[in-house]
Structures are given as C-alpha cells and as structure tokens.
Backbone as JSON, one array per atom type, in Angstrom:
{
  "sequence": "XXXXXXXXXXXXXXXXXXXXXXXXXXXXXXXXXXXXXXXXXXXXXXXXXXXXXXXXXXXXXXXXXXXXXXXXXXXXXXXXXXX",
  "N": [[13.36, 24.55, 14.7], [10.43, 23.13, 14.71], [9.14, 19.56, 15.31], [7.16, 16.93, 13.77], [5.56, 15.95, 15.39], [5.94, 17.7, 17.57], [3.57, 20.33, 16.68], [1.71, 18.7, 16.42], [1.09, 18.01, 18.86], [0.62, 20.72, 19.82], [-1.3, 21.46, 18.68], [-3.35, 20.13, 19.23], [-3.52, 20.2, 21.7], [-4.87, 22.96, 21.83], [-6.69, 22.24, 20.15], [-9.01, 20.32, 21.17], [-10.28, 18.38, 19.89], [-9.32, 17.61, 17.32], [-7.27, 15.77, 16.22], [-9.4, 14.12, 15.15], [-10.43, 15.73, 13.11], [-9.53, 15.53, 10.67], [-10.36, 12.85, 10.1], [-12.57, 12.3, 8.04], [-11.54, 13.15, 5.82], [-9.69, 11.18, 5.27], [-11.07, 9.01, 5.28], [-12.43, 9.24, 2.47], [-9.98, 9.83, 0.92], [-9.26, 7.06, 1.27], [-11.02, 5.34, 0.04], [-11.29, 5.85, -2.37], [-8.73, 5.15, -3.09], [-9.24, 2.49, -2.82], [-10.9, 1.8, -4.69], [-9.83, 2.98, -6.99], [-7.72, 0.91, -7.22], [-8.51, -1.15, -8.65], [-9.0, -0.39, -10.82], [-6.61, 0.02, -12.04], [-4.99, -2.63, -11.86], [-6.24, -3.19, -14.09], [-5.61, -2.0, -16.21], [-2.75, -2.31, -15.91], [-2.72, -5.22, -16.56], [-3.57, -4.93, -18.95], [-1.46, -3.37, -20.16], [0.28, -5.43, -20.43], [-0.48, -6.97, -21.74], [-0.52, -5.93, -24.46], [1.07, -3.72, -24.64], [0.71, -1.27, -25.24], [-1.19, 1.47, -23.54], [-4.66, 1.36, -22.67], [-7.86, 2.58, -23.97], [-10.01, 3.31, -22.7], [-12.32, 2.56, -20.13], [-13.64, 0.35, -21.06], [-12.13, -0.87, -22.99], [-10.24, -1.43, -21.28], [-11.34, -3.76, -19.85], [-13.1, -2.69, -17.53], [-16.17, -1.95, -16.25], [-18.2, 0.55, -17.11], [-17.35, 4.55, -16.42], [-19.15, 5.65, -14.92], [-20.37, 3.62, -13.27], [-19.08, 2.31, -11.57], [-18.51, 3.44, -8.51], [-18.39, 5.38, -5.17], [-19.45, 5.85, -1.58], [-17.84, 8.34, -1.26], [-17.15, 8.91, -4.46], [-17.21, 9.64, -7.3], [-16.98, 8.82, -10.11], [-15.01, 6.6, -11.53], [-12.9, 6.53, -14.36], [-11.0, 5.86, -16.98], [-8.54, 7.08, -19.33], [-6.58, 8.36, -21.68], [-4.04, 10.38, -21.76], [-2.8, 13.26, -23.51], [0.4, 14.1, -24.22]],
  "CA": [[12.31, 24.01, 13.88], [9.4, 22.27, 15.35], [8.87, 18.38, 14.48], [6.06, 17.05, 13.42], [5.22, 15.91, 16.55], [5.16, 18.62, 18.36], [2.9, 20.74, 15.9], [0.51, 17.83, 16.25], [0.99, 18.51, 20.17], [0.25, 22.37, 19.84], [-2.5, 21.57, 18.0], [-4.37, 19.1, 19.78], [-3.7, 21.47, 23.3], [-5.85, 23.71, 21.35], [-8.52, 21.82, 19.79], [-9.0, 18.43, 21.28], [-10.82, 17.42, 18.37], [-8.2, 18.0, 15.96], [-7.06, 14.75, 15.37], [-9.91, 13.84, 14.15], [-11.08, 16.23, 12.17], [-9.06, 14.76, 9.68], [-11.37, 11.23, 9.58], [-13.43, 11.75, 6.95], [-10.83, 13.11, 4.56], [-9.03, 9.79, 4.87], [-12.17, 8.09, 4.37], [-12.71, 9.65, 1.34], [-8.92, 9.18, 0.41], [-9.04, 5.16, 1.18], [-12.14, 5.49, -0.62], [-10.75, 6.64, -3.73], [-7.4, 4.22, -3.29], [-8.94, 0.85, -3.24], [-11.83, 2.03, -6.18], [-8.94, 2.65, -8.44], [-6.67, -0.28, -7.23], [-9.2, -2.24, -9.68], [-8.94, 0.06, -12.65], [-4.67, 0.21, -11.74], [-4.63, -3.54, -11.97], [-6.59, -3.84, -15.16], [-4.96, -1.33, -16.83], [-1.17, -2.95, -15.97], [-2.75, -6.33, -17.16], [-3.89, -4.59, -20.29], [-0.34, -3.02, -21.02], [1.61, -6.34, -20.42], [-0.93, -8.34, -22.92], [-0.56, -5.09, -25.48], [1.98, -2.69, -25.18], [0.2, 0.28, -24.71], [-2.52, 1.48, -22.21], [-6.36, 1.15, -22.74], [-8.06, 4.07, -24.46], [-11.45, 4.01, -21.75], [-12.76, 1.78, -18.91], [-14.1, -1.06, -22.02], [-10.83, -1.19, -23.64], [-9.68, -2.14, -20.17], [-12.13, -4.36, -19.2], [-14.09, -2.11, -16.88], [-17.47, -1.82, -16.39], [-18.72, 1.84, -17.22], [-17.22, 5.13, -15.27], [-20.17, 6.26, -13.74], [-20.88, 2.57, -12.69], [-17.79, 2.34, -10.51], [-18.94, 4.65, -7.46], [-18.93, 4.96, -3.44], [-19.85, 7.08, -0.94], [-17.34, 9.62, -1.79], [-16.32, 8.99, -5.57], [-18.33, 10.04, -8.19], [-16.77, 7.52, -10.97], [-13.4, 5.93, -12.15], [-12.51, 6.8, -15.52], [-9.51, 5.58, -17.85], [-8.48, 7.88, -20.62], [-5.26, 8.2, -22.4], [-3.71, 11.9, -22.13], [-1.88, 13.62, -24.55], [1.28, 15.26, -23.69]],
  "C": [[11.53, 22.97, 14.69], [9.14, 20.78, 14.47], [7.3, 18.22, 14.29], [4.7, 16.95, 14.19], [4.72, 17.13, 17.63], [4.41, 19.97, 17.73], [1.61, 20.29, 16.69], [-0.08, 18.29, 18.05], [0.49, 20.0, 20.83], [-1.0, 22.27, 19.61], [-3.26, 20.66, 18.94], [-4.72, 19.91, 21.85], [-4.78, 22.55, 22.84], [-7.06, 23.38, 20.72], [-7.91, 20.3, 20.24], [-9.86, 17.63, 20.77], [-10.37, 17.78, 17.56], [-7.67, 16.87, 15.41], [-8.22, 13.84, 14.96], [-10.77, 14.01, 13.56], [-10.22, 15.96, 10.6], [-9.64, 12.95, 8.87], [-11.64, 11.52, 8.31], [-12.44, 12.09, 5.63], [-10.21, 11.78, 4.43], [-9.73, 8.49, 4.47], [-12.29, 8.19, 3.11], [-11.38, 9.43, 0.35], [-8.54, 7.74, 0.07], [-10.41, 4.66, -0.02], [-12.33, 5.12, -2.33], [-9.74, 5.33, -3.98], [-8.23, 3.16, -3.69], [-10.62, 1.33, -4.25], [-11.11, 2.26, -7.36], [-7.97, 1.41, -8.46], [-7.2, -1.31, -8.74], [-8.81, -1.79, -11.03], [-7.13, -0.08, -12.69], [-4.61, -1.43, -11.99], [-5.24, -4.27, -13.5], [-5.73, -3.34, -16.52], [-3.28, -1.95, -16.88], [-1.49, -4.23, -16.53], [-2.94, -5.63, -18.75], [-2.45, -4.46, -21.2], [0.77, -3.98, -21.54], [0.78, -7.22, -21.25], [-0.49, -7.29, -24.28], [0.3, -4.17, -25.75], [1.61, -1.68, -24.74], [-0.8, 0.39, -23.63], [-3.95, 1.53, -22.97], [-6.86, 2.6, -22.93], [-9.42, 4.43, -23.4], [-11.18, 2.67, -20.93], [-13.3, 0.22, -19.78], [-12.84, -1.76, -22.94], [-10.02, -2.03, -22.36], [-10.15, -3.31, -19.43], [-13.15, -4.12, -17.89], [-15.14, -2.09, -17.32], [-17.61, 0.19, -17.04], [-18.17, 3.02, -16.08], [-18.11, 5.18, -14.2], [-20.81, 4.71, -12.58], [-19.79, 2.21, -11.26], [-17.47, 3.62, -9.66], [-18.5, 3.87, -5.98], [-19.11, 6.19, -3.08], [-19.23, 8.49, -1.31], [-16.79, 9.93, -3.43], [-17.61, 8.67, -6.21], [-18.48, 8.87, -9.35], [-15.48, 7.1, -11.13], [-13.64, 5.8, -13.58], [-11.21, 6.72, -15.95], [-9.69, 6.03, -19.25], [-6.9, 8.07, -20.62], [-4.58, 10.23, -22.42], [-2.9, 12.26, -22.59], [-1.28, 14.36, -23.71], [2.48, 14.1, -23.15]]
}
C-alpha cells in the first residue's frame, strides 16, 4: 500500500502543477470556515442563554443570509432541521 506521501510524489512527477491545483479549493474552503465561525459562535451563545438553537440568522443575532457573503460564498443561513 502506497502512503500518502508517495501518491503525492507520483503525482507531482507527473504534473508539476499538481500541488497547486488544489489552491483555490482551499480558498474557497477557508472561505467558507471563518464566514460561519461567526454564525457557529452566535448560535452556541444563543443555546447557552436559551436552551435551544435559533430558528434563522435574526433569532441569532445575525444580520440577513444573503448579507453575509465573500468571494466564494453565496450566504450563511441558520435554520433549524427536522429529523
């Protein structure tokens, strides 16, 4: 079995722009992380003043989904899902 390492090593002998054709997805991943860190920290303040979780982004003290954007994220939305 090959590690992960040497995968990465196969691969990069063959395209030597391979590591980083992976950039922009991680942009778009870090992107994403610290645009919800905000709604993730309002939402855990919400549950420890109330009990339960916040039924939208105003219940939580967010601004509006669509208002809470970046380059790669469309909005941040907090909704309650059944199940």
């Amino acid at each position: 079995m090959n590690s992960v390492f040497e995968i990465f090593q196969s691969t990069a002998a063959r395209r030597p722009d391979a590591p980083f054709l992976c950039v922009p997805a991680r942009a778009q991943v870090a992107e994403g992380l610290v645009l919800a860190s905000g709604a993730k920290t309002a939402i855990a303040e919400y549950f420890n003043t109330n009990g339960t979780f916040p039924a939208d982004n105003t219940e939580a003290g967010l601004s509006d989904a669509g208002t809470i954007t970046g380059n790669y994220v469309e909005s941040v939305t907090v909704s309650v899902a059944d199940g």
